[in-house]
Amino acid sequence: MTMKVPFVDLKAGIQPHRDEYLAQITDVVDSAWFAGGPKVAQFEKAFAEYCGAEHAVSVCTGTDALILALRALGVGPGDEVITAPNSFFATAEAISLVGATPVFADVRDDTLTIDTAAVEAAVTEKTKCVVPVHLFGQVADMEPLEALCKQRGLLLLEDSAQAQGASRGGRRAGSIGHAAGFSFYPAKNLGAFGEGGAITTSSAEIADTLRALRDHGQVGKHNHVHIGYNARLASIQAACLSVRLAHLDEYNAGRRRAATRYGAAFAEMAGVRTVHEDPAGEAVYHLYVIRVANRDAAAASLNEAGVATGIHYPVPIHLQPAYASLGLGVGSFPVAERAANEMISLPMYPELPDEAVDYVIDCVRKALG
Ligand SMILES: *Cc1c(COP(=O)(O)O)cnc(C)c1O
């Protein structure tokens, strides 16, 4: 028996709530309030509450969220920002775009989130901020990072783009650092019907700066106090995001159900490692990643059997051509580099049927011979 298993299926999550989305879109069309307005305010309030933060400021993309958050935290030219090399490119890109220098610290081999000891070793007099990435939907080791940042007077910005609803020690992603950046790219756990992003923070001052930055630095009409951006979230996106947010816990539970089924099978299978889920937290499985020795052959065998796969990410950020000027060659971050050569992302979405999970597990077993 063969099956076609897609990597994600956005329709499966949207179709059951089609009428709710269309009602929201109709509201926006009828009000003709397309930028800002009540839909944006409603979504921001609900998202802040969901994350356990005082404020949420919506923006156009997750990349904007990181850029504006860094700006609002006062990060700029001359500053160093420590982050993980095994993330989507945008994490480091945002640091560079505000004029600061990304400094990478290697990750833990089991969870693939940033290693606090490596962060500590990378701190210099120029370090201003640390940006842990809640990779694949798992919150990084925030308690030791918070302690380190407090001790060294550093700011802490969570890259929560993959972690809407994830928690650690009972605290949700977005409520732990001085600020957190979220992406609502359609394939993220909380996805818009286009691009979207937000920053959460519990500082009223940071939130006010963010609201100004996203609107050309304006504080009051025609009073531009910062060189800002046009980074406002469209009302129609906010309206659709409110519907998705109301169902986010169900979606995340669906992801965890599939992840638990994968995990139970792979725990018994020789030649496969999974990404360890630290019992201190609850991951939301934006991606389900396994590690195998002969990655390219295994992925080809899975694809042959009808199983779509991905690699997140095949080239660590420090080895990307855009960062050649940092002079960080192969061997700079051995844990992240080894993982990049071993990882395969398997199909993962909230409605992934058990039979499909079982089929993928079977195909992985066959792929490993
Ligand atoms: C998706 C993502 C971003 C960027 O978000 P966009 O909405 O695509 O701009 C940043 N960091 C991480 C870890 C991401 O996964």
Short mmCIF file of C-alpha atoms and ligand atoms in Angstrom, two decimals:
data_model
loop_
_atom_site.label_atom_id
_atom_site.label_comp_id
_atom_site.label_asym_id
_atom_site.label_seq_id
_atom_site.Cartn_x
_atom_site.Cartn_y
_atom_site.Cartn_z
CA MET A 1 0.00 0.00 0.00
CA THR A 2 1.28 3.47 -0.80
CA MET A 3 -0.14 6.77 0.38
CA LYS A 4 0.49 10.41 -0.49
CA VAL A 5 1.28 12.32 2.69
CA PRO A 6 1.65 16.09 2.25
CA PHE A 7 4.08 18.06 4.40
CA VAL A 8 1.29 20.40 5.56
CA ASP A 9 -2.40 20.74 4.68
CA LEU A 10 -3.62 24.28 5.38
CA LYS A 11 -7.05 23.59 3.86
CA ALA A 12 -7.74 20.89 6.44
CA GLY A 13 -7.52 23.48 9.23
CA ILE A 14 -9.37 26.27 7.45
CA GLN A 15 -12.33 24.52 5.79
CA PRO A 16 -14.12 23.49 9.04
CA HIS A 17 -14.19 27.18 10.08
CA ARG A 18 -14.86 28.64 6.62
CA ASP A 19 -18.03 30.46 7.69
CA GLU A 20 -16.28 32.13 10.65
CA TYR A 21 -13.53 33.43 8.35
CA LEU A 22 -15.98 34.64 5.72
CA ALA A 23 -18.03 36.47 8.38
CA GLN A 24 -14.88 38.28 9.58
CA ILE A 25 -13.82 39.16 6.04
CA THR A 26 -17.35 40.43 5.30
CA ASP A 27 -17.15 42.67 8.40
CA VAL A 28 -13.94 44.23 7.11
CA VAL A 29 -15.32 44.68 3.61
CA ASP A 30 -18.52 46.27 4.93
CA SER A 31 -16.71 48.59 7.34
CA ALA A 32 -14.06 49.47 4.71
CA TRP A 33 -11.64 49.85 7.63
CA PHE A 34 -8.65 48.15 6.06
CA ALA A 35 -5.69 49.46 8.06
CA GLY A 36 -5.79 49.53 11.86
CA GLY A 37 -9.19 49.90 13.50
CA PRO A 38 -11.24 47.59 15.73
CA LYS A 39 -10.20 44.26 14.16
CA VAL A 40 -6.52 45.00 14.80
CA ALA A 41 -7.19 46.21 18.36
CA GLN A 42 -9.32 43.12 19.10
CA PHE A 43 -6.70 40.72 17.83
CA GLU A 44 -3.87 42.45 19.70
CA LYS A 45 -5.79 42.31 22.97
CA ALA A 46 -6.67 38.63 22.52
CA PHE A 47 -3.13 37.66 21.48
CA ALA A 48 -1.50 39.48 24.42
CA GLU A 49 -3.89 37.72 26.81
CA TYR A 50 -3.24 34.36 25.15
CA CYS A 51 0.53 34.77 25.54
CA GLY A 52 0.31 36.09 29.09
CA ALA A 53 1.90 39.43 28.14
CA GLU A 54 0.59 42.93 28.83
CA HIS A 55 0.83 44.16 25.24
CA ALA A 56 0.85 42.81 21.70
CA VAL A 57 1.77 45.11 18.83
CA SER A 58 0.94 43.69 15.40
CA VAL A 59 3.14 44.27 12.35
CA CYS A 60 3.42 43.10 8.72
CA THR A 61 5.73 40.07 9.14
CA GLY A 62 7.70 38.09 11.69
CA THR A 63 10.87 39.64 10.32
CA ASP A 64 9.45 43.11 11.01
CA ALA A 65 8.52 41.92 14.50
CA LEU A 66 12.18 41.09 15.21
CA ILE A 67 13.50 44.28 13.58
CA LEU A 68 11.08 46.56 15.44
CA ALA A 69 11.62 44.70 18.72
CA LEU A 70 15.40 45.14 18.44
CA ARG A 71 14.93 48.84 17.63
CA ALA A 72 12.53 49.31 20.56
CA LEU A 73 15.04 47.60 22.87
CA GLY A 74 17.62 50.14 21.75
CA VAL A 75 19.81 47.71 19.80
CA GLY A 76 21.77 49.34 16.99
CA PRO A 77 25.18 49.94 15.41
CA GLY A 78 28.10 48.85 17.56
CA ASP A 79 26.04 46.33 19.51
CA GLU A 80 26.48 42.57 19.43
CA VAL A 81 23.46 40.29 19.64
CA ILE A 82 23.91 36.63 20.51
CA THR A 83 21.66 34.12 18.73
CA ALA A 84 21.58 30.55 17.43
CA PRO A 85 23.09 29.61 14.04
CA ASN A 86 20.38 26.98 13.35
CA SER A 87 17.37 29.16 12.66
CA PHE A 88 15.54 30.61 9.72
CA PHE A 89 17.77 33.28 8.17
CA ALA A 90 15.48 36.13 9.34
CA THR A 91 16.66 35.85 12.95
CA ALA A 92 20.20 37.01 12.11
CA GLU A 93 19.01 39.17 9.23
CA ALA A 94 16.92 41.31 11.61
CA ILE A 95 19.97 41.84 13.83
CA SER A 96 22.04 42.96 10.84
CA LEU A 97 19.24 45.17 9.51
CA VAL A 98 19.21 47.28 12.70
CA GLY A 99 22.96 47.78 12.26
CA ALA A 100 24.06 45.38 15.01
CA THR A 101 26.32 42.34 14.62
CA PRO A 102 24.98 38.81 15.03
CA VAL A 103 27.21 36.64 17.23
CA PHE A 104 26.34 32.97 17.15
CA ALA A 105 26.36 30.51 20.04
CA ASP A 106 26.02 26.76 19.50
CA VAL A 107 22.97 24.79 20.55
CA ARG A 108 22.20 21.83 22.81
CA ASP A 109 22.54 18.53 20.95
CA ASP A 110 19.30 17.11 22.38
CA THR A 111 16.81 20.00 22.02
CA LEU A 112 18.69 22.02 19.34
CA THR A 113 17.88 25.23 21.26
CA ILE A 114 20.62 27.66 22.31
CA ASP A 115 23.12 26.45 24.92
CA THR A 116 23.39 28.87 27.83
CA ALA A 117 27.05 27.96 28.46
CA ALA A 118 27.86 28.83 24.82
CA VAL A 119 25.97 32.11 25.17
CA GLU A 120 27.93 32.94 28.30
CA ALA A 121 31.21 32.23 26.50
CA ALA A 122 30.17 34.56 23.64
CA VAL A 123 29.36 37.58 25.84
CA THR A 124 31.68 40.57 25.33
CA GLU A 125 31.59 44.21 26.41
CA LYS A 126 29.62 44.94 23.24
CA THR A 127 26.87 42.39 23.86
CA LYS A 128 23.52 44.08 24.28
CA CYS A 129 20.91 41.41 23.71
CA VAL A 130 20.36 37.64 23.47
CA VAL A 131 17.85 36.19 20.98
CA PRO A 132 17.04 32.55 21.75
CA VAL A 133 14.98 30.82 19.05
CA HIS A 134 12.11 28.60 20.22
CA LEU A 135 13.03 26.18 17.44
CA PHE A 136 10.39 23.82 15.98
CA GLY A 137 7.94 25.05 18.63
CA GLN A 138 9.97 24.30 21.76
CA VAL A 139 10.76 27.10 24.22
CA ALA A 140 14.53 27.44 24.77
CA ASP A 141 16.12 27.10 28.25
CA MET A 142 14.81 30.40 29.48
CA GLU A 143 15.55 30.15 33.23
CA PRO A 144 19.36 29.96 32.90
CA LEU A 145 19.26 32.53 30.07
CA GLU A 146 17.22 34.93 32.20
CA ALA A 147 19.68 34.50 35.07
CA LEU A 148 22.65 35.14 32.76
CA CYS A 149 21.02 38.20 31.15
CA LYS A 150 20.14 39.63 34.53
CA GLN A 151 23.65 39.10 35.84
CA ARG A 152 25.31 40.65 32.75
CA GLY A 153 22.75 43.40 32.16
CA LEU A 154 21.59 42.03 28.81
CA LEU A 155 18.22 42.24 27.09
CA LEU A 156 16.35 39.07 26.18
CA LEU A 157 14.28 38.86 22.98
CA GLU A 158 12.44 35.61 22.23
CA ASP A 159 12.24 34.55 18.58
CA SER A 160 8.81 32.96 19.02
CA ALA A 161 8.02 32.74 15.29
CA GLN A 162 7.57 28.94 15.55
CA ALA A 163 6.15 28.77 19.07
CA GLN A 164 2.65 30.27 19.36
CA GLY A 165 1.19 28.56 22.44
CA ALA A 166 4.37 26.76 23.56
CA SER A 167 5.23 27.07 27.24
CA ARG A 168 7.93 26.37 29.77
CA GLY A 169 7.48 26.22 33.53
CA GLY A 170 3.87 27.33 32.99
CA ARG A 171 4.91 30.49 31.13
CA ARG A 172 3.99 30.89 27.48
CA ALA A 173 6.38 31.92 24.72
CA GLY A 174 6.05 35.69 24.46
CA SER A 175 5.76 36.30 28.21
CA ILE A 176 9.32 35.49 29.29
CA GLY A 177 11.80 37.90 27.66
CA HIS A 178 11.76 41.70 27.56
CA ALA A 179 9.96 41.24 24.25
CA ALA A 180 9.14 38.45 21.79
CA GLY A 181 8.73 38.39 18.02
CA PHE A 182 6.04 36.24 16.38
CA SER A 183 5.41 35.39 12.72
CA PHE A 184 1.94 34.72 11.30
CA TYR A 185 3.21 33.44 7.96
CA PRO A 186 0.44 31.07 6.75
CA ALA A 187 2.32 27.86 7.59
CA LYS A 188 3.19 28.90 11.16
CA ASN A 189 1.11 27.45 14.04
CA LEU A 190 -0.95 30.64 14.06
CA GLY A 191 -1.06 31.61 10.40
CA ALA A 192 -2.66 34.58 8.67
CA PHE A 193 -4.22 34.61 5.20
CA GLY A 194 -1.09 36.33 3.95
CA GLU A 195 1.79 37.86 5.90
CA GLY A 196 1.61 38.97 9.53
CA GLY A 197 3.59 39.30 12.74
CA ALA A 198 3.48 40.70 16.26
CA ILE A 199 5.67 41.64 19.19
CA THR A 200 4.58 40.90 22.75
CA THR A 201 5.99 42.70 25.78
CA SER A 202 4.95 43.53 29.30
CA SER A 203 6.66 46.94 29.17
CA ALA A 204 4.32 49.84 28.36
CA GLU A 205 7.31 51.89 27.25
CA ILE A 206 8.53 49.28 24.76
CA ALA A 207 4.95 48.82 23.47
CA ASP A 208 4.57 52.58 22.91
CA THR A 209 7.86 52.72 21.00
CA LEU A 210 6.76 49.75 18.87
CA ARG A 211 3.42 51.39 18.04
CA ALA A 212 5.31 54.48 16.90
CA LEU A 213 7.96 52.52 14.95
CA ARG A 214 5.40 50.56 12.92
CA ASP A 215 3.78 53.85 11.86
CA HIS A 216 6.72 55.92 10.52
CA GLY A 217 7.85 56.76 14.04
CA GLN A 218 4.77 58.89 14.65
CA VAL A 219 3.67 59.83 18.16
CA GLY A 220 0.47 61.71 17.42
CA LYS A 221 -0.37 62.72 13.89
CA HIS A 222 2.44 64.38 11.90
CA ASN A 223 4.85 64.19 14.85
CA HIS A 224 7.65 61.82 13.77
CA VAL A 225 9.96 61.14 16.71
CA HIS A 226 11.74 58.08 15.23
CA ILE A 227 12.85 57.04 11.75
CA GLY A 228 10.40 54.18 11.63
CA TYR A 229 8.74 51.85 9.18
CA ASN A 230 5.43 51.25 7.50
CA ALA A 231 4.81 47.92 9.19
CA ARG A 232 1.12 47.94 10.08
CA LEU A 233 -0.85 44.68 9.96
CA ALA A 234 -3.79 44.70 7.53
CA SER A 235 -7.22 44.63 9.24
CA ILE A 236 -8.30 41.64 7.17
CA GLN A 237 -5.32 39.66 8.51
CA ALA A 238 -6.13 40.63 12.10
CA ALA A 239 -9.76 39.58 11.59
CA CYS A 240 -8.75 36.14 10.24
CA LEU A 241 -6.07 35.74 12.92
CA SER A 242 -8.71 36.23 15.65
CA VAL A 243 -10.61 33.23 14.29
CA ARG A 244 -7.46 31.12 14.13
CA LEU A 245 -6.38 32.19 17.61
CA ALA A 246 -9.72 30.99 19.02
CA HIS A 247 -8.85 27.51 17.67
CA LEU A 248 -5.09 27.56 18.29
CA ASP A 249 -5.19 25.26 21.32
CA GLU A 250 -7.10 22.63 19.30
CA TYR A 251 -4.62 22.96 16.44
CA ASN A 252 -1.65 22.61 18.79
CA ALA A 253 -3.26 19.60 20.51
CA GLY A 254 -3.57 17.96 17.07
CA ARG A 255 0.13 18.56 16.43
CA ARG A 256 1.04 17.09 19.82
CA ARG A 257 -1.12 14.03 19.17
CA ALA A 258 0.76 13.33 15.93
CA ALA A 259 4.13 14.08 17.59
CA THR A 260 3.40 11.66 20.44
CA ARG A 261 2.58 8.91 17.94
CA TYR A 262 5.78 9.57 15.96
CA GLY A 263 7.83 9.76 19.18
CA ALA A 264 6.60 6.44 20.59
CA ALA A 265 7.57 4.62 17.37
CA PHE A 266 10.95 6.32 16.90
CA ALA A 267 11.97 5.66 20.51
CA GLU A 268 12.01 1.95 19.58
CA MET A 269 13.68 2.34 16.18
CA ALA A 270 17.46 1.97 15.77
CA GLY A 271 19.19 4.64 13.69
CA VAL A 272 16.71 7.46 14.36
CA ARG A 273 17.04 10.29 16.86
CA THR A 274 14.22 12.68 17.64
CA VAL A 275 14.47 16.20 19.02
CA HIS A 276 14.18 15.80 22.78
CA GLU A 277 11.18 17.52 24.33
CA ASP A 278 12.36 18.96 27.64
CA PRO A 279 9.78 17.98 30.30
CA ALA A 280 10.15 21.50 31.79
CA GLY A 281 7.97 22.74 28.95
CA GLU A 282 5.30 21.87 26.43
CA ALA A 283 6.29 22.14 22.76
CA VAL A 284 3.80 22.92 19.99
CA TYR A 285 5.57 21.03 17.20
CA HIS A 286 5.68 23.61 14.46
CA LEU A 287 7.88 20.99 12.79
CA TYR A 288 8.55 17.33 13.58
CA VAL A 289 12.23 16.68 12.99
CA ILE A 290 14.18 13.41 13.08
CA ARG A 291 17.92 12.88 12.72
CA VAL A 292 19.43 10.04 10.69
CA ALA A 293 22.97 9.27 9.50
CA ASN A 294 22.31 9.02 5.78
CA ARG A 295 19.90 11.91 5.47
CA ASP A 296 19.77 12.51 1.72
CA ALA A 297 19.19 8.84 0.90
CA ALA A 298 16.54 8.52 3.61
CA ALA A 299 14.71 11.65 2.38
CA ALA A 300 14.83 10.37 -1.21
CA SER A 301 13.37 7.03 -0.11
CA LEU A 302 10.55 8.79 1.79
CA ASN A 303 9.77 11.03 -1.18
CA GLU A 304 9.72 7.97 -3.45
CA ALA A 305 7.11 6.41 -1.15
CA GLY A 306 4.89 9.51 -1.39
CA VAL A 307 5.95 11.16 1.88
CA ALA A 308 6.77 14.87 1.52
CA THR A 309 9.69 16.04 3.67
CA GLY A 310 11.65 19.23 4.33
CA ILE A 311 14.99 20.25 5.83
CA HIS A 312 15.00 23.03 8.42
CA TYR A 313 17.60 24.20 7.79
CA PRO A 314 20.18 22.61 5.48
CA VAL A 315 22.78 25.41 5.78
CA PRO A 316 23.39 27.05 9.16
CA ILE A 317 23.22 30.85 9.06
CA HIS A 318 26.95 31.39 9.71
CA LEU A 319 27.72 29.39 6.53
CA GLN A 320 25.35 31.40 4.32
CA PRO A 321 27.06 33.50 1.61
CA ALA A 322 25.56 36.69 3.08
CA TYR A 323 27.56 36.14 6.28
CA ALA A 324 30.86 35.14 4.63
CA SER A 325 32.28 38.44 5.94
CA LEU A 326 31.97 37.13 9.52
CA GLY A 327 34.69 34.64 8.61
CA LEU A 328 33.02 31.75 10.44
CA GLY A 329 33.88 28.58 8.54
CA VAL A 330 32.83 24.95 8.85
CA GLY A 331 33.60 23.70 12.36
CA SER A 332 32.63 26.97 14.10
CA PHE A 333 29.45 25.50 15.60
CA PRO A 334 29.81 21.71 15.44
CA VAL A 335 26.51 20.79 17.11
CA ALA A 336 24.38 22.94 14.79
CA GLU A 337 26.42 21.86 11.75
CA ARG A 338 26.09 18.14 12.50
CA ALA A 339 22.34 18.54 13.03
CA ALA A 340 22.04 20.38 9.69
CA ASN A 341 23.47 17.29 7.96
CA GLU A 342 21.23 14.80 9.78
CA MET A 343 17.81 16.43 10.02
CA ILE A 344 14.65 15.56 8.09
CA SER A 345 11.36 17.33 8.80
CA LEU A 346 8.44 14.90 8.52
CA PRO A 347 4.81 15.73 7.67
CA MET A 348 3.25 17.69 10.55
CA TYR A 349 -0.07 19.51 10.76
CA PRO A 350 -2.92 19.46 13.28
CA GLU A 351 -5.24 17.20 11.25
CA LEU A 352 -2.55 14.70 10.19
CA PRO A 353 -4.42 11.35 10.39
CA ASP A 354 -3.05 8.53 12.56
CA GLU A 355 -2.92 6.27 9.47
CA ALA A 356 -0.70 8.80 7.74
CA VAL A 357 1.61 9.01 10.79
CA ASP A 358 1.81 5.20 10.85
CA TYR A 359 2.57 5.12 7.12
CA VAL A 360 5.36 7.70 7.54
CA ILE A 361 6.81 5.69 10.44
CA ASP A 362 6.78 2.55 8.26
CA CYS A 363 8.48 4.42 5.43
CA VAL A 364 11.20 5.72 7.78
CA ARG A 365 11.82 2.14 8.96
CA LYS A 366 12.15 0.98 5.33
CA ALA A 367 14.32 3.97 4.40
CA LEU A 368 16.80 2.99 7.10
CA GLY A 369 16.90 -0.58 5.75
C1 LIG B 1 9.24 32.38 10.03
C2 LIG B 1 10.36 32.80 10.90
C3 LIG B 1 10.79 34.14 10.98
C4 LIG B 1 10.33 35.22 10.04
O1 LIG B 1 8.95 35.39 9.96
P1 LIG B 1 8.29 35.98 8.61
O2 LIG B 1 6.85 36.19 9.03
O3 LIG B 1 8.43 34.97 7.55
O4 LIG B 1 8.97 37.26 8.28
C5 LIG B 1 11.76 34.46 11.92
N1 LIG B 1 12.29 33.52 12.72
C6 LIG B 1 11.92 32.23 12.66
C7 LIG B 1 12.54 31.24 13.60
C8 LIG B 1 10.95 31.81 11.74
O5 LIG B 1 10.60 30.53 11.68
#
